Every structure is written in structure tokens, then in C-alpha cells.
Amino acid sequence: MKKSLWLTITAMAVLAGCSSTDADQQRQIEMLAQSRASVLSSGLPVEQGPLSIMKAAANKGTVEIMMIYNTDAKGAKPLDTVLRTSMNFYCTDREVKSNLEMGLSYRIKIRNSRGQLMVDQIVTKDYCDNPTAN
């Protein structure tokens, strides 16, 4: 009986230690997301030709970035080209890739000039490791 009780207590302690570590890691990712969103927000809005980055915010462990893309503007490229270029940046930039490897994710929302949602793409380490599956 004592051995069974001791094993149960030990198992509970191990599980509690694991969940505490997971909770600490999640808090760390959430703080990183908040920090990245704050840094990005401080320089907004950013306009680059027909693309305007309007908002960056943290939502749990995700940095959400809202952009407006004027497809009618001079020099505007097709939206799929813009998205492919953006995803390439997120998956190859050293700092962003490091954040993705830590568990952070980015959510890219692109709206047209009328405010209609055109793209809602989540970028994670898994996405970057196998972009053709997404």
C-alpha cells in the first residue's frame, strides 16, 4: 500500500513538473509575441507601394499582422505573388525563423482597399518546413 501511494505521489509530482514547464514555455512564447507585436506596432503604418501594414497585435503566442493591399494601384502585383513573397520572408529571415522555432507563429491578414479579407494565413515552423503541404 505504501509503495502504491508513493508511486502515485511521484507520478503526480512528475506530471505537475511537466505541466509547469509547459505553462512557463507558453507564457514565454506569449511574452515574445507581445514584444514582437509592440516593436512592429511602434513603426506603423508602413506603406510600401500598394501594400500598407496597418496593425500588429499579439494574440496568445501569435503575432497578428493586418495589411491592406491596393490591387488597383500602379505597380501592384497579383495577390498570390505578394503572399508567396511574404511567406518566403517569414520562412527565411533569420530573426523571424528563430522566433518560429521557439514556437511563435505569425498570422498574416491581407485586406483589399474596400476592407474585404483576401488572405488569412498562419505561418508556423511546420508551415515553413513544408510549405507545399499548406
mmCIF file with all atom_site columns, C-alpha atoms in Angstrom:
data_model
loop_
_atom_site.group_PDB
_atom_site.id
_atom_site.type_symbol
_atom_site.label_atom_id
_atom_site.label_alt_id
_atom_site.label_comp_id
_atom_site.label_asym_id
_atom_site.label_entity_id
_atom_site.label_seq_id
_atom_site.pdbx_PDB_ins_code
_atom_site.Cartn_x
_atom_site.Cartn_y
_atom_site.Cartn_z
_atom_site.occupancy
_atom_site.B_iso_or_equiv
_atom_site.pdbx_formal_charge
_atom_site.auth_seq_id
_atom_site.auth_comp_id
_atom_site.auth_asym_id
_atom_site.auth_atom_id
_atom_site.pdbx_PDB_model_num
ATOM 1   C CA . MET A 1 1   ? 0.000   0.000  0.000   1.00 0.00 ? 1   MET A CA 1
ATOM 2   C CA . LYS A 1 2   ? 2.785   2.453  0.898   1.00 0.00 ? 2   LYS A CA 1
ATOM 3   C CA . LYS A 1 3   ? 4.632   1.658  -2.306  1.00 0.00 ? 3   LYS A CA 1
ATOM 4   C CA . SER A 1 4   ? 1.488   2.292  -4.378  1.00 0.00 ? 4   SER A CA 1
ATOM 5   C CA . LEU A 1 5   ? 0.849   5.593  -2.595  1.00 0.00 ? 5   LEU A CA 1
ATOM 6   C CA . TRP A 1 6   ? 4.475   6.650  -3.077  1.00 0.00 ? 6   TRP A CA 1
ATOM 7   C CA . LEU A 1 7   ? 4.315   5.797  -6.814  1.00 0.00 ? 7   LEU A CA 1
ATOM 8   C CA . THR A 1 8   ? 1.090   7.786  -7.192  1.00 0.00 ? 8   THR A CA 1
ATOM 9   C CA . ILE A 1 9   ? 2.575   10.822 -5.445  1.00 0.00 ? 9   ILE A CA 1
ATOM 10  C CA . THR A 1 10  ? 5.756   10.588 -7.522  1.00 0.00 ? 10  THR A CA 1
ATOM 11  C CA . ALA A 1 11  ? 3.769   10.330 -10.755 1.00 0.00 ? 11  ALA A CA 1
ATOM 12  C CA . MET A 1 12  ? 1.660   13.345 -9.788  1.00 0.00 ? 12  MET A CA 1
ATOM 13  C CA . ALA A 1 13  ? 4.784   15.363 -8.970  1.00 0.00 ? 13  ALA A CA 1
ATOM 14  C CA . VAL A 1 14  ? 6.361   14.467 -12.312 1.00 0.00 ? 14  VAL A CA 1
ATOM 15  C CA . LEU A 1 15  ? 3.188   15.418 -14.178 1.00 0.00 ? 15  LEU A CA 1
ATOM 16  C CA . ALA A 1 16  ? 2.903   18.670 -12.250 1.00 0.00 ? 16  ALA A CA 1
ATOM 17  C CA . GLY A 1 17  ? 6.512   19.479 -13.117 1.00 0.00 ? 17  GLY A CA 1
ATOM 18  C CA . CYS A 1 18  ? 5.848   18.834 -16.807 1.00 0.00 ? 18  CYS A CA 1
ATOM 19  C CA . SER A 1 19  ? 2.720   20.975 -16.895 1.00 0.00 ? 19  SER A CA 1
ATOM 20  C CA . SER A 1 20  ? 4.534   23.760 -15.071 1.00 0.00 ? 20  SER A CA 1
ATOM 21  C CA . THR A 1 21  ? 7.289   23.664 -17.673 1.00 0.00 ? 21  THR A CA 1
ATOM 22  C CA . ASP A 1 22  ? 4.709   23.712 -20.479 1.00 0.00 ? 22  ASP A CA 1
ATOM 23  C CA . ALA A 1 23  ? 2.907   26.634 -18.839 1.00 0.00 ? 23  ALA A CA 1
ATOM 24  C CA . ASP A 1 24  ? 6.193   28.515 -18.421 1.00 0.00 ? 24  ASP A CA 1
ATOM 25  C CA . GLN A 1 25  ? 7.092   27.885 -22.055 1.00 0.00 ? 25  GLN A CA 1
ATOM 26  C CA . GLN A 1 26  ? 3.643   29.091 -23.195 1.00 0.00 ? 26  GLN A CA 1
ATOM 27  C CA . ARG A 1 27  ? 3.998   32.245 -21.081 1.00 0.00 ? 27  ARG A CA 1
ATOM 28  C CA . GLN A 1 28  ? 7.421   32.848 -22.602 1.00 0.00 ? 28  GLN A CA 1
ATOM 29  C CA . ILE A 1 29  ? 6.020   32.486 -26.141 1.00 0.00 ? 29  ILE A CA 1
ATOM 30  C CA . GLU A 1 30  ? 3.135   34.831 -25.292 1.00 0.00 ? 30  GLU A CA 1
ATOM 31  C CA . MET A 1 31  ? 5.565   37.426 -23.914 1.00 0.00 ? 31  MET A CA 1
ATOM 32  C CA . LEU A 1 32  ? 7.695   37.101 -27.050 1.00 0.00 ? 32  LEU A CA 1
ATOM 33  C CA . ALA A 1 33  ? 4.612   37.601 -29.228 1.00 0.00 ? 33  ALA A CA 1
ATOM 34  C CA . GLN A 1 34  ? 3.672   40.703 -27.226 1.00 0.00 ? 34  GLN A CA 1
ATOM 35  C CA . SER A 1 35  ? 7.192   42.063 -27.559 1.00 0.00 ? 35  SER A CA 1
ATOM 36  C CA . ARG A 1 36  ? 7.358   41.447 -31.334 1.00 0.00 ? 36  ARG A CA 1
ATOM 37  C CA . ALA A 1 37  ? 3.915   42.995 -31.846 1.00 0.00 ? 37  ALA A CA 1
ATOM 38  C CA . SER A 1 38  ? 4.923   46.062 -29.821 1.00 0.00 ? 38  SER A CA 1
ATOM 39  C CA . VAL A 1 39  ? 8.103   46.538 -31.838 1.00 0.00 ? 39  VAL A CA 1
ATOM 40  C CA . LEU A 1 40  ? 6.206   46.193 -35.109 1.00 0.00 ? 40  LEU A CA 1
ATOM 41  C CA . SER A 1 41  ? 3.377   48.489 -33.969 1.00 0.00 ? 41  SER A CA 1
ATOM 42  C CA . SER A 1 42  ? 5.745   51.260 -32.982 1.00 0.00 ? 42  SER A CA 1
ATOM 43  C CA . GLY A 1 43  ? 6.662   51.870 -36.623 1.00 0.00 ? 43  GLY A CA 1
ATOM 44  C CA . LEU A 1 44  ? 3.201   51.616 -38.159 1.00 0.00 ? 44  LEU A CA 1
ATOM 45  C CA . PRO A 1 45  ? 1.667   52.370 -40.529 1.00 0.00 ? 45  PRO A CA 1
ATOM 46  C CA . VAL A 1 46  ? 4.232   51.347 -43.120 1.00 0.00 ? 46  VAL A CA 1
ATOM 47  C CA . GLU A 1 47  ? 3.493   51.873 -46.778 1.00 0.00 ? 47  GLU A CA 1
ATOM 48  C CA . GLN A 1 48  ? 5.415   50.078 -49.493 1.00 0.00 ? 48  GLN A CA 1
ATOM 49  C CA . GLY A 1 49  ? 3.837   50.821 -52.850 1.00 0.00 ? 49  GLY A CA 1
ATOM 50  C CA . PRO A 1 50  ? 0.362   49.278 -52.923 1.00 0.00 ? 50  PRO A CA 1
ATOM 51  C CA . LEU A 1 51  ? 0.915   47.444 -49.609 1.00 0.00 ? 51  LEU A CA 1
ATOM 52  C CA . SER A 1 52  ? 0.230   49.102 -46.270 1.00 0.00 ? 52  SER A CA 1
ATOM 53  C CA . ILE A 1 53  ? 0.936   47.404 -42.955 1.00 0.00 ? 53  ILE A CA 1
ATOM 54  C CA . MET A 1 54  ? -1.634  48.875 -40.637 1.00 0.00 ? 54  MET A CA 1
ATOM 55  C CA . LYS A 1 55  ? -1.687  46.902 -37.404 1.00 0.00 ? 55  LYS A CA 1
ATOM 56  C CA . ALA A 1 56  ? 0.305   44.385 -35.376 1.00 0.00 ? 56  ALA A CA 1
ATOM 57  C CA . ALA A 1 57  ? -1.034  42.791 -32.221 1.00 0.00 ? 57  ALA A CA 1
ATOM 58  C CA . ALA A 1 58  ? -0.350  39.740 -30.075 1.00 0.00 ? 58  ALA A CA 1
ATOM 59  C CA . ASN A 1 59  ? -2.976  37.098 -29.509 1.00 0.00 ? 59  ASN A CA 1
ATOM 60  C CA . LYS A 1 60  ? -1.612  34.449 -27.160 1.00 0.00 ? 60  LYS A CA 1
ATOM 61  C CA . GLY A 1 61  ? 1.500   33.081 -28.926 1.00 0.00 ? 61  GLY A CA 1
ATOM 62  C CA . THR A 1 62  ? 0.689   34.614 -32.298 1.00 0.00 ? 62  THR A CA 1
ATOM 63  C CA . VAL A 1 63  ? 1.680   37.951 -33.800 1.00 0.00 ? 63  VAL A CA 1
ATOM 64  C CA . GLU A 1 64  ? -1.229  39.098 -35.960 1.00 0.00 ? 64  GLU A CA 1
ATOM 65  C CA . ILE A 1 65  ? -0.343  41.493 -38.757 1.00 0.00 ? 65  ILE A CA 1
ATOM 66  C CA . MET A 1 66  ? -3.056  43.278 -40.720 1.00 0.00 ? 66  MET A CA 1
ATOM 67  C CA . MET A 1 67  ? -2.219  44.680 -44.129 1.00 0.00 ? 67  MET A CA 1
ATOM 68  C CA . ILE A 1 68  ? -4.122  46.454 -46.857 1.00 0.00 ? 68  ILE A CA 1
ATOM 69  C CA . TYR A 1 69  ? -3.202  45.720 -50.446 1.00 0.00 ? 69  TYR A CA 1
ATOM 70  C CA . ASN A 1 70  ? -4.462  48.001 -53.204 1.00 0.00 ? 70  ASN A CA 1
ATOM 71  C CA . THR A 1 71  ? -4.637  45.673 -56.195 1.00 0.00 ? 71  THR A CA 1
ATOM 72  C CA . ASP A 1 72  ? -5.623  48.609 -58.435 1.00 0.00 ? 72  ASP A CA 1
ATOM 73  C CA . ALA A 1 73  ? -2.531  50.687 -57.617 1.00 0.00 ? 73  ALA A CA 1
ATOM 74  C CA . LYS A 1 74  ? 0.182   51.255 -60.166 1.00 0.00 ? 74  LYS A CA 1
ATOM 75  C CA . GLY A 1 75  ? 2.794   48.504 -59.913 1.00 0.00 ? 75  GLY A CA 1
ATOM 76  C CA . ALA A 1 76  ? 0.518   46.157 -57.962 1.00 0.00 ? 76  ALA A CA 1
ATOM 77  C CA . LYS A 1 77  ? 1.380   42.501 -58.438 1.00 0.00 ? 77  LYS A CA 1
ATOM 78  C CA . PRO A 1 78  ? -1.091  39.624 -58.254 1.00 0.00 ? 78  PRO A CA 1
ATOM 79  C CA . LEU A 1 79  ? -2.046  38.841 -54.663 1.00 0.00 ? 79  LEU A CA 1
ATOM 80  C CA . ASP A 1 80  ? -0.670  35.277 -54.833 1.00 0.00 ? 80  ASP A CA 1
ATOM 81  C CA . THR A 1 81  ? 2.747   36.709 -55.785 1.00 0.00 ? 81  THR A CA 1
ATOM 82  C CA . VAL A 1 82  ? 2.640   39.113 -52.838 1.00 0.00 ? 82  VAL A CA 1
ATOM 83  C CA . LEU A 1 83  ? 1.652   36.302 -50.491 1.00 0.00 ? 83  LEU A CA 1
ATOM 84  C CA . ARG A 1 84  ? 4.382   33.970 -51.786 1.00 0.00 ? 84  ARG A CA 1
ATOM 85  C CA . THR A 1 85  ? 7.000   36.717 -51.337 1.00 0.00 ? 85  THR A CA 1
ATOM 86  C CA . SER A 1 86  ? 5.754   37.422 -47.799 1.00 0.00 ? 86  SER A CA 1
ATOM 87  C CA . MET A 1 87  ? 5.810   33.756 -46.821 1.00 0.00 ? 87  MET A CA 1
ATOM 88  C CA . ASN A 1 88  ? 9.319   33.430 -48.228 1.00 0.00 ? 88  ASN A CA 1
ATOM 89  C CA . PHE A 1 89  ? 10.416  36.321 -45.991 1.00 0.00 ? 89  PHE A CA 1
ATOM 90  C CA . TYR A 1 90  ? 8.825   34.833 -42.866 1.00 0.00 ? 90  TYR A CA 1
ATOM 91  C CA . CYS A 1 91  ? 10.366  31.432 -43.529 1.00 0.00 ? 91  CYS A CA 1
ATOM 92  C CA . THR A 1 92  ? 13.893  32.634 -44.376 1.00 0.00 ? 92  THR A CA 1
ATOM 93  C CA . ASP A 1 93  ? 14.554  35.761 -42.281 1.00 0.00 ? 93  ASP A CA 1
ATOM 94  C CA . ARG A 1 94  ? 16.973  34.718 -39.542 1.00 0.00 ? 94  ARG A CA 1
ATOM 95  C CA . GLU A 1 95  ? 15.227  36.537 -36.674 1.00 0.00 ? 95  GLU A CA 1
ATOM 96  C CA . VAL A 1 96  ? 11.708  35.518 -37.710 1.00 0.00 ? 96  VAL A CA 1
ATOM 97  C CA . LYS A 1 97  ? 12.778  31.923 -38.300 1.00 0.00 ? 97  LYS A CA 1
ATOM 98  C CA . SER A 1 98  ? 14.346  31.833 -34.832 1.00 0.00 ? 98  SER A CA 1
ATOM 99  C CA . ASN A 1 99  ? 11.054  33.043 -33.328 1.00 0.00 ? 99  ASN A CA 1
ATOM 100 C CA . LEU A 1 100 ? 9.134   30.393 -35.270 1.00 0.00 ? 100 LEU A CA 1
ATOM 101 C CA . GLU A 1 101 ? 11.475  27.701 -33.970 1.00 0.00 ? 101 GLU A CA 1
ATOM 102 C CA . MET A 1 102 ? 10.763  28.860 -30.415 1.00 0.00 ? 102 MET A CA 1
ATOM 103 C CA . GLY A 1 103 ? 7.038   28.275 -31.010 1.00 0.00 ? 103 GLY A CA 1
ATOM 104 C CA . LEU A 1 104 ? 5.870   31.738 -32.031 1.00 0.00 ? 104 LEU A CA 1
ATOM 105 C CA . SER A 1 105 ? 3.526   31.995 -35.007 1.00 0.00 ? 105 SER A CA 1
ATOM 106 C CA . TYR A 1 106 ? 2.503   34.840 -37.281 1.00 0.00 ? 106 TYR A CA 1
ATOM 107 C CA . ARG A 1 107 ? -0.958  35.398 -38.704 1.00 0.00 ? 107 ARG A CA 1
ATOM 108 C CA . ILE A 1 108 ? -0.977  37.457 -41.875 1.00 0.00 ? 108 ILE A CA 1
ATOM 109 C CA . LYS A 1 109 ? -4.259  39.092 -42.831 1.00 0.00 ? 109 LYS A CA 1
ATOM 110 C CA . ILE A 1 110 ? -4.420  40.985 -46.089 1.00 0.00 ? 110 ILE A CA 1
ATOM 111 C CA . ARG A 1 111 ? -7.471  43.059 -46.934 1.00 0.00 ? 111 ARG A CA 1
ATOM 112 C CA . ASN A 1 112 ? -8.260  44.861 -50.156 1.00 0.00 ? 112 ASN A CA 1
ATOM 113 C CA . SER A 1 113 ? -8.808  48.621 -50.268 1.00 0.00 ? 113 SER A CA 1
ATOM 114 C CA . ARG A 1 114 ? -12.527 48.051 -49.542 1.00 0.00 ? 114 ARG A CA 1
ATOM 115 C CA . GLY A 1 115 ? -11.688 46.172 -46.341 1.00 0.00 ? 115 GLY A CA 1
ATOM 116 C CA . GLN A 1 116 ? -12.591 42.710 -47.615 1.00 0.00 ? 116 GLN A CA 1
ATOM 117 C CA . LEU A 1 117 ? -10.413 39.918 -46.240 1.00 0.00 ? 117 LEU A CA 1
ATOM 118 C CA . MET A 1 118 ? -8.399  38.435 -49.101 1.00 0.00 ? 118 MET A CA 1
ATOM 119 C CA . VAL A 1 119 ? -5.785  36.384 -47.204 1.00 0.00 ? 119 VAL A CA 1
ATOM 120 C CA . ASP A 1 120 ? -5.708  34.882 -43.724 1.00 0.00 ? 120 ASP A CA 1
ATOM 121 C CA . GLN A 1 121 ? -2.502  32.849 -43.486 1.00 0.00 ? 121 GLN A CA 1
ATOM 122 C CA . ILE A 1 122 ? -0.851  31.453 -40.378 1.00 0.00 ? 122 ILE A CA 1
ATOM 123 C CA . VAL A 1 123 ? 2.904   30.984 -40.554 1.00 0.00 ? 123 VAL A CA 1
ATOM 124 C CA . THR A 1 124 ? 4.435   28.422 -38.212 1.00 0.00 ? 124 THR A CA 1
ATOM 125 C CA . LYS A 1 125 ? 7.632   26.417 -38.158 1.00 0.00 ? 125 LYS A CA 1
ATOM 126 C CA . ASP A 1 126 ? 5.695   23.486 -39.619 1.00 0.00 ? 126 ASP A CA 1
ATOM 127 C CA . TYR A 1 127 ? 4.428   25.671 -42.458 1.00 0.00 ? 127 TYR A CA 1
ATOM 128 C CA . CYS A 1 128 ? 7.965   26.785 -43.299 1.00 0.00 ? 128 CYS A CA 1
ATOM 129 C CA . ASP A 1 129 ? 9.321   23.232 -43.073 1.00 0.00 ? 129 ASP A CA 1
ATOM 130 C CA . ASN A 1 130 ? 6.746   22.031 -45.614 1.00 0.00 ? 130 ASN A CA 1
ATOM 131 C CA . PRO A 1 131 ? 5.100   24.984 -47.435 1.00 0.00 ? 131 PRO A CA 1
ATOM 132 C CA . THR A 1 132 ? 3.779   22.874 -50.315 1.00 0.00 ? 132 THR A CA 1
ATOM 133 C CA . ALA A 1 133 ? 1.537   20.921 -47.937 1.00 0.00 ? 133 ALA A CA 1
ATOM 134 C CA . ASN A 1 134 ? -0.315  24.098 -46.907 1.00 0.00 ? 134 ASN A CA 1
#
